[in-house]
Coordinates of C-alpha atoms in Angstrom, one line a residue:
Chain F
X762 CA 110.3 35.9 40.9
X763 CA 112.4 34.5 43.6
X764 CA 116.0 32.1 43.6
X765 CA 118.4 35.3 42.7
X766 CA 121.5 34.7 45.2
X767 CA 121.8 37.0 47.5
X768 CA 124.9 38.5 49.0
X769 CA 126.1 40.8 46.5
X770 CA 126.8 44.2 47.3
X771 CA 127.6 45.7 43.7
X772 CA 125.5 45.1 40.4
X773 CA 121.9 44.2 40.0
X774 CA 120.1 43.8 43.4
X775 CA 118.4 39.8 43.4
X776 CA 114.9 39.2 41.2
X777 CA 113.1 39.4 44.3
X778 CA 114.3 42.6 45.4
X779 CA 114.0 44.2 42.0
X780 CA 110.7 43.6 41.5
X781 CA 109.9 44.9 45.1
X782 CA 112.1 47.9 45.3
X783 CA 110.6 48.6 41.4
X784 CA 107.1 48.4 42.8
X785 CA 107.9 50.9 45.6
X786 CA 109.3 53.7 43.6
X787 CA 106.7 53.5 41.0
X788 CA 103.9 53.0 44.0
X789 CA 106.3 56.2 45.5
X790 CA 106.3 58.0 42.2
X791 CA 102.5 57.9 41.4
X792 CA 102.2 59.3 44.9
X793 CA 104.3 62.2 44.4
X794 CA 103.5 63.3 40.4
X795 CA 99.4 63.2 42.2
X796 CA 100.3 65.4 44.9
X797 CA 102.4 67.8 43.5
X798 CA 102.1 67.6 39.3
X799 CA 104.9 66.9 36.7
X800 CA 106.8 70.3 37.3
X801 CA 107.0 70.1 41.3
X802 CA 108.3 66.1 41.4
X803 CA 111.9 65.4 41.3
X804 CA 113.5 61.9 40.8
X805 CA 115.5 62.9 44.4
X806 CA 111.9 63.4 45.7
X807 CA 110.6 59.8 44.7
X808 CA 113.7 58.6 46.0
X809 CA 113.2 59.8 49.7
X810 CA 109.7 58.8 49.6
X811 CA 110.1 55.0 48.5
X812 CA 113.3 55.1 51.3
X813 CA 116.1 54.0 48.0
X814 CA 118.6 56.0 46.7
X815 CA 118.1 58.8 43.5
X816 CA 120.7 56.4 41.5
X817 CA 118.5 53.8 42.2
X818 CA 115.3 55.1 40.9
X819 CA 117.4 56.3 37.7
X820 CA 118.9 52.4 37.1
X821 CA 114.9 51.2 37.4
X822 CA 113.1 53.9 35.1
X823 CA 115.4 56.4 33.8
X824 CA 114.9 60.2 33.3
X825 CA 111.6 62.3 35.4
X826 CA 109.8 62.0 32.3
X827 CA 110.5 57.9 31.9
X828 CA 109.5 58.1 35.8
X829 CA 106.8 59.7 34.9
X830 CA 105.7 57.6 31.8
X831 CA 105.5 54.5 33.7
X832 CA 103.4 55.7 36.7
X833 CA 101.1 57.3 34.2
X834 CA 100.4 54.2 32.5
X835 CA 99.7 52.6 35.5
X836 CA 97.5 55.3 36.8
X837 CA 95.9 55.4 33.2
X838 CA 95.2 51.2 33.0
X839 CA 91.2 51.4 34.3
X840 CA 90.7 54.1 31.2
X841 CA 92.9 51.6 28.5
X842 CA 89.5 48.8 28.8
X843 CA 87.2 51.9 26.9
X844 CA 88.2 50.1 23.5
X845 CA 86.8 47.1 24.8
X846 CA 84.0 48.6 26.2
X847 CA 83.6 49.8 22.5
X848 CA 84.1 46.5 21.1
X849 CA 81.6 44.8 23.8
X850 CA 78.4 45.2 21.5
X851 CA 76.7 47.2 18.3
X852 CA 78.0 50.4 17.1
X853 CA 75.1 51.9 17.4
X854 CA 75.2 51.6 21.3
X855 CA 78.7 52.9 21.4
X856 CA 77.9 55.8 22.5
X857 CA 76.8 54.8 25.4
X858 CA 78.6 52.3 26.1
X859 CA 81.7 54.5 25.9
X860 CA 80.3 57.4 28.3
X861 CA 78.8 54.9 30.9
X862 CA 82.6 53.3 30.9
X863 CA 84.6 56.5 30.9
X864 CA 82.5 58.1 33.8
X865 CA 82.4 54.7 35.8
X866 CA 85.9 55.3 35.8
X867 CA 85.7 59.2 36.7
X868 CA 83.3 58.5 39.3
X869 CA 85.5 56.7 41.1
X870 CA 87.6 58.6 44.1
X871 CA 89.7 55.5 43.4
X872 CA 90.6 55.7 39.5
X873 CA 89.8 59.6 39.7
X874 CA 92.3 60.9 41.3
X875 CA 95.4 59.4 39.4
X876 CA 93.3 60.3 36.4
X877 CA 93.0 64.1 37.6
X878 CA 96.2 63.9 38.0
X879 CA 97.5 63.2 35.0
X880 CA 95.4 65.9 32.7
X881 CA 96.6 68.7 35.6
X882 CA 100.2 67.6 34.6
X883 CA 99.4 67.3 31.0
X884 CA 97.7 71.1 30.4
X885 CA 100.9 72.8 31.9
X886 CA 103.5 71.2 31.2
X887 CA 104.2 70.1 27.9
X888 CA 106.8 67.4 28.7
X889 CA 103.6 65.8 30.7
X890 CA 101.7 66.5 27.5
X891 CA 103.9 64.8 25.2
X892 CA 103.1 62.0 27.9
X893 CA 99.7 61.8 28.0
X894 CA 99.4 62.5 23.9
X895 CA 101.5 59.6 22.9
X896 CA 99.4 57.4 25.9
X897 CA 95.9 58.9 24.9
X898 CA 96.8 58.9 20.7
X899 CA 98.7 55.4 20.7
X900 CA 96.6 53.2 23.1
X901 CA 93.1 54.7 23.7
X902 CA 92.1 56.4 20.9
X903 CA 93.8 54.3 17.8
X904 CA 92.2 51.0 19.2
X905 CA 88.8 52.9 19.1
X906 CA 89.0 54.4 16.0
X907 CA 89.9 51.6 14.1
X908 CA 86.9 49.8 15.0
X909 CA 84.6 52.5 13.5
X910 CA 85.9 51.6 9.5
X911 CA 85.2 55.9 9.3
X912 CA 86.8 57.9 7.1
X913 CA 88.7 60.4 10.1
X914 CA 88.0 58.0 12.6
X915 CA 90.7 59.1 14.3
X916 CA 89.5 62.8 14.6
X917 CA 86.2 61.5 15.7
X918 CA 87.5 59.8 18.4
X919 CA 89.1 63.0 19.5
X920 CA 86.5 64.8 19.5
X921 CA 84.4 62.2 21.5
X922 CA 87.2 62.0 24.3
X923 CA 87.5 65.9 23.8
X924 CA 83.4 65.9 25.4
X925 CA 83.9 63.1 27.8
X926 CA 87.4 64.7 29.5
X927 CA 85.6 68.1 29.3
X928 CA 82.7 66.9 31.1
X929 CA 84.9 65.5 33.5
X930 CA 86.8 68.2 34.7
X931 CA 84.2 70.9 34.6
X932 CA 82.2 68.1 37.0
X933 CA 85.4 66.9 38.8
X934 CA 87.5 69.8 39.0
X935 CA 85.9 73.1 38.4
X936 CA 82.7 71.8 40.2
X937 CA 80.2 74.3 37.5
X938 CA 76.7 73.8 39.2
X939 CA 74.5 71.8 37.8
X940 CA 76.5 69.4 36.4
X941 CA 78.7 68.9 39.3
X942 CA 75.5 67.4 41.7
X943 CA 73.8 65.9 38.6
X944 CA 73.1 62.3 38.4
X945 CA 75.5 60.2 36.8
X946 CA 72.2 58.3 34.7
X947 CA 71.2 62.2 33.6
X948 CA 75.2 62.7 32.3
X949 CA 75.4 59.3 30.7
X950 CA 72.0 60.0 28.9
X951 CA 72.7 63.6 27.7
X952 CA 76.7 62.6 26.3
X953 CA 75.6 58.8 24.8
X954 CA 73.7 60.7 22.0
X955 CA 77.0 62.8 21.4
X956 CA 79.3 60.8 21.7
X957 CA 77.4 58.3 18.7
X958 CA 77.1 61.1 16.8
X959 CA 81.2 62.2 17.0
X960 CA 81.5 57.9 16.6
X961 CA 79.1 57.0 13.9
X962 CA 77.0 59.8 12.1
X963 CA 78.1 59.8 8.3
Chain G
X88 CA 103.9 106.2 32.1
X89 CA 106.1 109.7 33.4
X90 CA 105.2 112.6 34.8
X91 CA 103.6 111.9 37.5
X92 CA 104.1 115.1 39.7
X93 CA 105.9 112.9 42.8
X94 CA 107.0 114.6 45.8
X95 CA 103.8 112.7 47.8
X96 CA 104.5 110.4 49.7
X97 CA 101.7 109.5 51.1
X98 CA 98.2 110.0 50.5
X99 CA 95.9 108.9 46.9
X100 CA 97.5 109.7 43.7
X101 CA 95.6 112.0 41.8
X102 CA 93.1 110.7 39.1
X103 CA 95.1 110.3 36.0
X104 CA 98.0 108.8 37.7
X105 CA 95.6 106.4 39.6
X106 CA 94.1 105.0 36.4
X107 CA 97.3 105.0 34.7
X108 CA 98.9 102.9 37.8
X109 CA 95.9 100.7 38.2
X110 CA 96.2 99.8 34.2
X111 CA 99.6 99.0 34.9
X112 CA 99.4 96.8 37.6
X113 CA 96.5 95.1 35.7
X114 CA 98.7 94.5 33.0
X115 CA 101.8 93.4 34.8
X116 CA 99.3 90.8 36.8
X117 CA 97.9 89.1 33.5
X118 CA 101.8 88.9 32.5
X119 CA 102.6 87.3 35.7
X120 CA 99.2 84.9 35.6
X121 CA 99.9 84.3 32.0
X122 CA 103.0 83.0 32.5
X123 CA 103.5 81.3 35.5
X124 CA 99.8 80.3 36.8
X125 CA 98.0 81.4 39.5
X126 CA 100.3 79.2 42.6
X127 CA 103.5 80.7 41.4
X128 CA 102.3 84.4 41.1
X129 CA 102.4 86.5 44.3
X130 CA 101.1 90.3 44.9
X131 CA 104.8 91.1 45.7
X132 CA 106.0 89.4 42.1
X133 CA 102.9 91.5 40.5
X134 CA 103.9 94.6 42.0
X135 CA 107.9 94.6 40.9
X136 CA 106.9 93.3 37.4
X137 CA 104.5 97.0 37.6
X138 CA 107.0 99.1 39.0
X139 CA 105.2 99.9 42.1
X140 CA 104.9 99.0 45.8
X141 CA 103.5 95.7 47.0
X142 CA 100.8 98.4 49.2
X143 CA 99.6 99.8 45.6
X144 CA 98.5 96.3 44.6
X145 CA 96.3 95.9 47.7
X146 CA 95.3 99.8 47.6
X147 CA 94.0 98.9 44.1
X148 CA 93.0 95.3 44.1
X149 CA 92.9 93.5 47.6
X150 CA 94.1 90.2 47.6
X151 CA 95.9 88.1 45.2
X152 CA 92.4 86.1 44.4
X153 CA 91.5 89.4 43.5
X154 CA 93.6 90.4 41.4
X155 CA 93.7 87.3 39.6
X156 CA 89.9 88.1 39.2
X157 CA 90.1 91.2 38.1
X158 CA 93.1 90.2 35.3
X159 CA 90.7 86.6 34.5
X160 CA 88.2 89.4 33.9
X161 CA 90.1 91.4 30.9
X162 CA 91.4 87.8 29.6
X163 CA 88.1 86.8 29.4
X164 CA 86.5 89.5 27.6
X165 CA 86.8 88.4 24.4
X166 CA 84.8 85.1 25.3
X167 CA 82.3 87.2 26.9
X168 CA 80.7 87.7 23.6
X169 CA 79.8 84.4 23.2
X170 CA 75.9 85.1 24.2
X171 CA 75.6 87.5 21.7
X172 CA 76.8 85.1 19.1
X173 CA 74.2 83.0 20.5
X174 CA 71.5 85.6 19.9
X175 CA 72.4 86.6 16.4
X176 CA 70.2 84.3 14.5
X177 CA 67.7 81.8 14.7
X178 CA 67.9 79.3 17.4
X179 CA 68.5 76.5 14.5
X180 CA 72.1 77.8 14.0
X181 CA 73.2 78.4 16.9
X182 CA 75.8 75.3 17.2
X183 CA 77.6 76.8 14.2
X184 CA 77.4 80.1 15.7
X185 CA 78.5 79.0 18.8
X186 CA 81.6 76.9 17.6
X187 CA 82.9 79.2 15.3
X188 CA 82.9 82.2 17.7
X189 CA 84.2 79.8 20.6
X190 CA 87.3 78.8 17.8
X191 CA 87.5 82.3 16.7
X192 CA 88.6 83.2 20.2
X193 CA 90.6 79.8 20.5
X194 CA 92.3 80.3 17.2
X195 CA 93.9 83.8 17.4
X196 CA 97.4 83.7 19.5
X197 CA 96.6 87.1 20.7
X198 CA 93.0 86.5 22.7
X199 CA 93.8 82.2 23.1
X200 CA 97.5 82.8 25.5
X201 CA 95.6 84.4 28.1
X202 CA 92.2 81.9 27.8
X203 CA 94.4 79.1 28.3
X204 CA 96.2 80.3 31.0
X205 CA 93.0 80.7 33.0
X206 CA 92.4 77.4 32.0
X207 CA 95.4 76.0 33.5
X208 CA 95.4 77.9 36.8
X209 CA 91.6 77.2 37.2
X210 CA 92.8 73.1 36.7
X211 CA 95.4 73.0 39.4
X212 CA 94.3 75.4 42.0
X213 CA 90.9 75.7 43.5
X214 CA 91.3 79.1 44.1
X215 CA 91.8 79.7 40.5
X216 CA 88.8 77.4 39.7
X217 CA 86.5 79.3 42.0
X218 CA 87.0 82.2 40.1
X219 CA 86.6 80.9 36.4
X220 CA 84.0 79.0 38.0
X221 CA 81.7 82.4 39.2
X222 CA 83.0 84.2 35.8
X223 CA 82.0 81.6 33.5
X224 CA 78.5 80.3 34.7
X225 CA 77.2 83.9 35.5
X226 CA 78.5 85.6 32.6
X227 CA 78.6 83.1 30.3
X228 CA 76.6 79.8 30.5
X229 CA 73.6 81.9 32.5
X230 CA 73.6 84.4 29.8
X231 CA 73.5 81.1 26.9
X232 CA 71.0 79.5 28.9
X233 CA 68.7 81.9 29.5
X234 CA 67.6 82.2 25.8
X235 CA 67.1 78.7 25.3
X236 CA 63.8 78.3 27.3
X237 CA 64.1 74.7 28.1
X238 CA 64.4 72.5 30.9
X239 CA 68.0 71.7 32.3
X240 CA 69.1 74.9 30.2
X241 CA 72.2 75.2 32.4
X242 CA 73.2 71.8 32.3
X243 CA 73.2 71.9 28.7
X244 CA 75.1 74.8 28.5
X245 CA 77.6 73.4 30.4
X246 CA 78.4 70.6 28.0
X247 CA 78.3 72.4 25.6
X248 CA 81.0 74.2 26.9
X249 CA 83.1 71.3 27.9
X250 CA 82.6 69.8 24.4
X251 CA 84.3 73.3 23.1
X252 CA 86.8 73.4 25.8
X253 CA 87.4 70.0 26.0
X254 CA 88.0 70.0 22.2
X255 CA 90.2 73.2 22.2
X256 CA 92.0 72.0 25.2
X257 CA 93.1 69.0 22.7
X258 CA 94.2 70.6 20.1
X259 CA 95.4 73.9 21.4
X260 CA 97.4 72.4 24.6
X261 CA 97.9 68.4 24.1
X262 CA 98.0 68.9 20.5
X263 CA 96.6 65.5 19.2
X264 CA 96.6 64.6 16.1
X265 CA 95.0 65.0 13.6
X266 CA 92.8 67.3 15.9
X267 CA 95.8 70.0 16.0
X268 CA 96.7 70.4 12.3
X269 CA 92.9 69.8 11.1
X270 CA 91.5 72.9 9.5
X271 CA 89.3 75.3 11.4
X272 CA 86.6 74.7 9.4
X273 CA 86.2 70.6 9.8
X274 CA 86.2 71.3 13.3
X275 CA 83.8 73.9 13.3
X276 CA 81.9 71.8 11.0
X277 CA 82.4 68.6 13.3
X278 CA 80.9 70.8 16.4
X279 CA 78.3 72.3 15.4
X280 CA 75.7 69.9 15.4
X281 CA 76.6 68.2 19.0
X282 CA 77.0 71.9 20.4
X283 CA 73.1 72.3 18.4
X284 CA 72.4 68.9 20.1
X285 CA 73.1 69.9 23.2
X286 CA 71.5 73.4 23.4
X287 CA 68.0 72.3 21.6
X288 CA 67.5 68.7 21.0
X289 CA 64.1 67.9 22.8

């Protein structure tokens, strides 16, 4: 990570320096696409905020939506273990398994509100839902699916995230009483079932 | 949308004239909603799209959160049937019932463009969630849960309703596939027995 000679003006900053400055506009960029969605961020606005230079942010990550791609994957990393969590035992506690993981992750202020995040960008804007699609489609719910050997495993799997992420925000985000003060145990135990079923049931 | 004797200036509009500008407004608010969410839309916005002074929109509806309200309320209507779908038949069908009136809604452009954009406002802006929030648990999950006579009958109304909106959210806005070209019927027939799961499993 370290040994690039310094000095230069021009050109590609020094390995060091990359990886740092790179850091701090994606660290910058996560920050801003949280507080203010996909629509409000601009690649000038990450720029002021990680203290660099527009061109700068552009020779690291490319277009806003490339910007955009990268800090969502990061954001999106706790979520991207639920096909282990799949893989970690039986399929017929999957189910389970799956919801225990995915709210673990939700019930965390930490991983929540990157999360949260992301699906505000992703239902209005469809540039941010081209993002999340290809994320969701290509690494979540493939590497699940094709553990279940189900004909349509892929829908299933849709369908199962389709209960989990609606759970989530109608807990999370429009705060519908009594699921918003319900115990995490009660959730887990009323989605497992559902969740097998969308996973598993011939 | 003429004759309107004029020459007032001040004072209430009589009767027909009121109705007819109210209707208008109402109108030119679910356009303004509809199109860019609840943040971007102001009263002012609302009351040139209408034709009419800023001091008609409050005359008629108060405050920006209640217009929104009000024009949530007309979008909503068509969902607002869903409890009656719910008490058309035995208690045994009532999954299938539910999903396929739910989709039914979901399905047609013409009652699904202003569903989701209450969805959309009511995920970024807490104002916007408050309101779906009041709208659909008292005149919609209350009215489900209410004929189910069983314990938690609200809580398992409301998954319920994030499996269906969760699942139409999917297909409708992220457009997953093979969720968003499969045919109405596999869904329905995919839902129906975790929406049944939810409302009446012991």
């Amino acid at each position: 990570m370290t040994g690039a000679p310094g000095a230069r003006r021009r050109g590609r900053p020094p390995r060091a320096e990359s990886a740092d400055t790179r850091d701090r506009i994606l660290a910058a960029a996560r920050e801003e696409f949280s507080e203010r969605g996909y629509e409000k961020t601009s690649v000038r606005g990450v720029a002021k905020a990680a203290g660099v230079d527009p061109a700068l942010v552009h020779h690291y990550f490319g277009t806003k939506e490339q910007v955009f791609e990268e800090a969502v994957a990061v954001a999106f990393a706790p979520a991207l273990d639920a096909p282990e969590a799949v893989a970690a035992g039986p399929l017929d506690g999957v189910g389970e398994r799956l919801a225990r993981f995915i709210f673990g992750v939700w019930e965390n202020p930490a991983t929540r509100a990157p999360l949260l995040a992301i699906v505000r960008s992703a239902v209005t804007n469809d540039t941010a839902a081209a993002v999340f699609r290809r994320l969701v489609a290509g690494q979540l719910l493939r590497r699940i699916a094709v553990q279940l050997d189900l004909p349509d495993a892929e829908l299933r799997a849709e369908l199962a995230a389709a209960q989990l992420v609606g759970a989530a925000m109608m807990r999370y985000v429009i705060k519908l009483e009594p699921l918003a003060s319900a115990d995490l145990e009660q959730i887990v135990a009323r989605l497992a079932p559902v969740v097998q079923h969308h996973l598993t049931a011939p």
